[in-house]
Coordinates of C-alpha atoms in Angstrom, one line a residue:
M945 CA 23.0 33.8 77.5
S946 CA 25.6 35.8 79.5
R947 CA 25.6 39.6 79.7
R948 CA 29.3 39.6 78.9
M949 CA 28.5 39.8 75.2
V950 CA 27.4 43.4 75.9
A951 CA 31.1 44.4 75.7
V952 CA 30.9 45.6 72.2
L953 CA 27.5 47.2 72.0
A954 CA 25.7 46.7 75.3
V955 CA 22.5 48.2 74.0
I956 CA 22.2 46.0 70.9
L957 CA 23.4 42.8 72.4
A958 CA 20.9 43.1 75.3
V959 CA 18.2 43.0 72.7
L960 CA 19.7 40.1 70.7
C961 CA 20.3 38.0 73.7
G962 CA 16.7 38.4 74.9
A963 CA 15.5 37.4 71.4
A964 CA 17.1 33.9 71.8
A965 CA 14.2 32.3 73.6
F966 CA 11.8 33.3 70.9
V967 CA 14.0 32.1 68.1
W968 CA 14.0 28.6 69.5
L969 CA 10.2 28.6 69.4
H970 CA 9.4 30.2 66.1
A971 CA 10.9 30.5 62.6
G972 CA 9.8 32.5 59.6
G973 CA 10.2 35.9 58.1
Q974 CA 12.9 36.8 55.7
S975 CA 15.7 39.4 55.9
K976 CA 16.0 41.9 53.0
T977 CA 19.5 43.0 53.9
V978 CA 21.9 42.5 51.0
V979 CA 25.7 42.8 51.4
H980 CA 28.2 42.8 48.5
F981 CA 31.5 42.5 50.2
T982 CA 34.9 43.3 48.7
P983 CA 37.9 42.3 50.9
D984 CA 40.9 44.5 51.1
P985 CA 44.1 42.9 49.7
P986 CA 46.5 41.7 52.5
A987 CA 49.5 43.9 53.0
N988 CA 51.8 40.9 53.3
A989 CA 51.7 37.2 54.0
D990 CA 51.9 37.8 57.7
A991 CA 48.7 39.9 57.7
A992 CA 46.9 37.2 55.8
S993 CA 47.8 34.7 58.5
A994 CA 47.4 36.8 61.6
G995 CA 43.7 36.2 61.9
K996 CA 44.3 32.4 62.4
N997 CA 45.6 33.0 65.9
S998 CA 42.4 33.8 67.7
S999 CA 43.9 33.7 71.2
A1000 CA 46.3 36.5 70.7
P1001 CA 46.1 38.2 67.3
R1002 CA 48.8 40.5 66.4
M1003 CA 48.2 44.2 65.9
D1004 CA 50.2 45.7 63.0
S1005 CA 52.4 48.8 63.3
K1006 CA 49.7 51.1 62.1
S1007 CA 47.1 50.0 64.7
S1008 CA 46.6 52.3 67.7
A1009 CA 44.9 52.2 71.0
N1010 CA 44.1 55.9 70.7
A1011 CA 44.2 56.7 67.0
A1012 CA 43.2 60.4 66.6
P1013 CA 39.8 61.0 65.1
E1014 CA 39.8 62.6 61.7
P1015 CA 40.0 66.3 61.9
G1016 CA 36.6 67.9 61.8
F1017 CA 34.6 64.8 62.7
M1018 CA 32.2 65.2 65.6
P1019 CA 28.7 63.8 66.3
V1020 CA 25.8 65.8 65.0
A1021 CA 23.8 67.2 67.9
G1022 CA 20.2 65.9 67.6
E1023 CA 21.1 63.0 65.4
V1024 CA 18.6 60.0 65.8
L1025 CA 19.4 56.7 64.3
E1026 CA 16.6 54.0 64.3
F1027 CA 17.5 50.3 64.0
T1028 CA 15.5 47.1 63.7
A1029 CA 17.0 43.8 65.0
S1030 CA 16.5 40.4 63.6
V1031 CA 17.6 36.9 64.8
A1032 CA 18.0 33.9 62.5
K1033 CA 15.0 34.2 60.2
V1034 CA 12.8 36.1 62.7
S1035 CA 12.6 39.8 61.7
N1036 CA 11.9 42.9 63.7
V1037 CA 12.2 41.2 67.1
A1038 CA 13.4 44.5 68.6
S1039 CA 14.0 48.2 67.9
L1040 CA 16.9 50.4 68.9
R1041 CA 17.3 54.2 68.9
L1042 CA 20.6 55.9 69.1
L1043 CA 20.5 59.6 70.0
V1044 CA 23.2 62.4 70.2
N1045 CA 21.7 64.6 72.9
G1046 CA 24.0 67.5 72.8
R1047 CA 26.8 68.5 75.2
K1048 CA 26.8 68.5 78.9
Q1049 CA 29.3 69.3 81.8
I1050 CA 30.0 66.2 83.9
A1051 CA 32.6 66.2 86.7
G1052 CA 33.9 69.6 85.3
K1053 CA 34.4 68.1 81.8
D1054 CA 32.8 68.9 78.5
T1055 CA 31.1 65.7 77.3
W1056 CA 28.8 64.5 74.6
H1057 CA 25.5 63.1 76.0
L1058 CA 24.8 59.9 74.0
Q1059 CA 21.7 57.9 74.5
A1060 CA 20.2 54.6 73.4
F1061 CA 16.7 53.1 73.9
A1062 CA 16.1 49.3 73.3
H1063 CA 12.7 47.7 73.2
T1064 CA 11.4 44.2 72.2
Q1065 CA 8.6 44.1 69.7
N1066 CA 5.6 41.8 69.4
P1067 CA 5.4 38.7 69.4
L1068 CA 8.8 38.5 71.2
R1069 CA 7.6 41.0 73.7
M1070 CA 5.0 38.6 74.9
V1071 CA 7.8 36.2 76.2
F1072 CA 10.6 38.7 76.8
E1073 CA 9.6 42.3 77.7
L1074 CA 12.6 44.6 77.5
D1075 CA 12.7 48.3 77.8
D1076 CA 16.2 49.6 78.4
Q1077 CA 17.8 53.0 78.4
F1078 CA 21.6 53.7 78.3
D1079 CA 23.2 57.0 78.8
S1080 CA 26.9 57.8 78.0
Y1081 CA 28.8 61.0 78.8
S1082 CA 31.9 60.9 76.6
V1083 CA 34.6 63.6 76.1
P1084 CA 34.9 65.1 72.6
G1085 CA 37.8 63.7 70.5
D1086 CA 38.6 60.3 71.8
F1087 CA 35.2 59.7 73.4
A1088 CA 36.6 58.3 76.6
S1089 CA 33.8 57.8 79.1
V1090 CA 33.3 60.0 82.1
Q1091 CA 29.9 58.6 83.2
Y1092 CA 27.9 55.6 82.1
E1093 CA 24.3 54.7 83.0
M1094 CA 22.1 51.8 82.6
H1095 CA 18.3 52.1 83.3
L1096 CA 17.1 48.6 82.7
S1097 CA 13.5 47.1 82.7
E1098 CA 13.5 43.5 81.7
R1099 CA 10.6 41.0 82.4
G1100 CA 9.4 43.4 85.2
Q1101 CA 12.7 43.7 87.0
K1102 CA 14.3 47.1 87.1
V1103 CA 18.0 48.0 87.5
Q1104 CA 19.3 51.5 87.9
S1105 CA 23.0 51.9 87.5
V1106 CA 25.1 55.2 87.5
E1107 CA 28.8 54.9 87.4
R1108 CA 31.4 57.6 87.3
L1109 CA 34.6 56.2 85.6
T1110 CA 37.9 56.9 87.2
A1111 CA 41.5 56.0 86.1
T1112 CA 43.0 56.9 89.5
G1113 CA 40.4 55.8 92.0
R1114 CA 40.8 59.1 93.8
E1115 CA 37.8 60.9 92.5
A1116 CA 34.7 60.6 94.7
A1117 CA 31.5 59.6 93.0
P1118 CA 28.6 62.0 93.4
A1119 CA 25.4 61.1 95.4
G1120 CA 23.5 58.4 93.6
A1121 CA 26.4 57.2 91.6
S1122 CA 29.2 54.7 92.2
A1123 CA 32.9 54.8 91.2
A1124 CA 34.2 52.4 88.6
R1125 CA 38.0 52.1 88.4
V1126 CA 39.1 51.7 84.7
L1127 CA 42.1 52.1 82.6
P1128 CA 43.0 55.5 81.1
G1129 CA 41.1 56.2 77.9
T1130 CA 38.4 53.6 78.6
R1131 CA 35.2 54.0 76.6
D1132 CA 31.7 52.8 77.2
P1133 CA 29.8 51.0 74.4
L1134 CA 28.1 54.1 73.1
G1135 CA 31.3 56.1 73.2
M1136 CA 33.1 53.3 71.4
M1137 CA 30.5 53.4 68.6
Q1138 CA 31.2 57.1 68.1
Y1139 CA 34.9 56.5 68.2
L1140 CA 34.7 53.9 65.5
R1141 CA 32.8 56.4 63.4
S1142 CA 35.6 59.0 63.9
V1143 CA 38.5 56.7 62.7
D1144 CA 39.7 57.4 59.2
W1145 CA 39.8 53.7 58.1
A1146 CA 41.8 54.5 54.9
K1147 CA 44.7 55.7 57.1
T1148 CA 44.3 53.6 60.1
P1149 CA 43.3 50.1 59.3
A1150 CA 43.2 48.8 63.0
V1151 CA 42.5 50.3 66.5
H1152 CA 42.0 48.8 70.0
G1153 CA 41.3 49.9 73.5
P1154 CA 39.5 49.2 76.7
V1155 CA 35.7 49.2 77.1
Y1156 CA 33.6 49.1 80.2
D1157 CA 30.2 47.6 79.7
G1158 CA 28.8 48.7 83.1
R1159 CA 30.0 45.5 84.7
K1160 CA 33.4 44.5 83.5
L1161 CA 36.3 45.9 81.6
Y1162 CA 37.2 44.4 78.2
E1163 CA 39.5 45.1 75.3
I1164 CA 38.1 45.7 71.9
R1165 CA 40.2 45.2 68.7
A1166 CA 38.7 46.5 65.5
R1167 CA 40.2 46.3 62.0
K1168 CA 39.0 47.2 58.5
T1169 CA 38.7 44.1 56.4
G1170 CA 37.2 45.5 53.2
S1171 CA 34.3 47.5 51.7
A1172 CA 30.8 46.6 51.0
E1173 CA 27.7 47.8 49.2
V1174 CA 24.9 47.3 51.8
Q1175 CA 21.1 47.5 51.3
V1176 CA 19.1 47.9 54.5
P1177 CA 15.6 49.3 55.2
A1178 CA 17.1 52.9 55.3
G1179 CA 18.6 52.5 51.8
K1180 CA 21.8 51.5 50.0
F1181 CA 25.2 52.5 51.4
S1182 CA 28.8 52.2 50.4
T1183 CA 30.5 51.1 53.6
S1184 CA 33.8 50.3 55.3
T1185 CA 33.6 46.8 56.8
I1186 CA 35.0 46.6 60.3
E1187 CA 35.7 43.3 62.1
V1188 CA 35.3 43.8 65.9
K1189 CA 36.8 41.2 68.4
V1190 CA 36.3 41.2 72.2
F1191 CA 39.1 40.1 74.5
D1192 CA 38.7 39.2 78.3
N1193 CA 42.0 39.3 80.1
G1194 CA 43.8 38.9 76.8
V1195 CA 41.8 36.0 75.6
E1196 CA 39.4 36.3 72.7
M1197 CA 35.8 35.5 73.4
N1198 CA 35.2 33.0 70.7
D1199 CA 31.5 32.6 71.3
A1200 CA 30.6 35.6 69.2
H1201 CA 31.9 37.4 66.1
F1202 CA 30.9 40.9 65.0
T1203 CA 31.1 42.9 61.8
L1204 CA 30.1 46.5 61.7
Y1205 CA 29.4 48.3 58.4
V1206 CA 30.1 52.1 58.6
A1207 CA 29.0 54.3 55.7
K1208 CA 31.5 56.1 53.7
D1209 CA 29.6 59.4 54.1
E1210 CA 30.5 62.5 56.0
A1211 CA 28.6 61.3 59.1
R1212 CA 30.2 57.8 59.0
T1213 CA 26.8 56.4 59.7
P1214 CA 26.6 52.9 61.2
V1215 CA 24.2 51.1 59.0
L1216 CA 24.5 47.4 59.9
L1217 CA 25.8 45.2 62.7
E1218 CA 26.1 41.4 62.0
A1219 CA 26.6 39.1 65.0
V1220 CA 27.3 35.4 64.9
L1221 CA 26.1 34.2 68.2
P1222 CA 26.2 30.7 69.9
F1223 CA 22.4 30.2 69.2
A1224 CA 22.0 32.0 65.8
A1225 CA 23.1 34.7 63.5
A1226 CA 21.7 38.1 64.2
R1227 CA 21.8 41.5 62.6
V1228 CA 20.8 45.2 63.5
E1229 CA 19.9 47.2 60.4
L1230 CA 19.5 50.9 60.0
R1231 CA 15.8 51.7 59.4
K1232 CA 15.7 55.5 59.6
K1233 CA 18.0 58.4 60.1
Q1234 CA 16.9 61.8 61.4

C-alpha cells in the first residue's frame, strides 16, 4: 500500500499499512471498542448535501485554514499517550507512543518538540518488522512546522530524513538536513494532531490547511460531524467526532476515510482513530495516558 496515506497521521498509518500483509493471512481476535455516535443536526439543506460531492467538497463560511486555537490551550510538556492498533479482527498488531517533549529553539524559533514511536507487535512483527521514530518541531499557537524528521527502520531497511520547512525557499538548511518548500502555515502530521486538539469545535465546526508528510504536500479538511461516547482500553470518554479528508492537488483521496474522536476534556485527548482502508477497517485506540 502506498505511503501517500501518511498524509493524515504518518506515524499511525505507517503501522496500519504494514499490518495489511498479516491481515490477509490471519483472522481472529475481537475489538472491545464501543462507539455510541450522535450526529450534529445539519445547519441547512446545503450542509446535508455537501458531503455528496467528494471531489470538491465545499467549506462553509465558518471554516478556516488557520482557525485560532482556543485561548489557553497548549500541549502538556511530558505528556505520553500510548495507543494500540488493530486491523480488521486482528487486535494489537502495533503500538504507538505520542510524546510532548517540551520546547526547543529551532532556526531561531520557539517550538514544541513532538515525538512519535511506532512498533509492530508479534505475531505481525515476524513478517513485518517496523520500528519508526518521528520528530516534529512546531511553533506554539498554530503548530506550523519548522522541522520534521523521520527515522525509519522497516524490514531491516533504515531511512534517516531531516527536513527544514520553508515557505520562501530562501532559508538554507543546516548541515545534515534538507530544505522542503511548502505553503505558509504548513503543518506536519504530529503538528496537525496538536492543532486539531486546539480547535474549539463548538465554535469552529470545520478547518483546513496544508500538511507535509515528509514526502509530499497535501490538504487536510476536517469537520465536526457529531459527538460520541467512546469506550477504549484507557476508559470511557465523551468525544467530539471529527471527519478528516485528504486532498491531493484538490482531488479527494477516496481510497481511505478517517474519523478522529477527541475527548471533551481540558486536554482534548485523542482517544480513537478509525480508518477505512482499501484492504480492511483499522482503528488506533488509546491504551494509556501519562
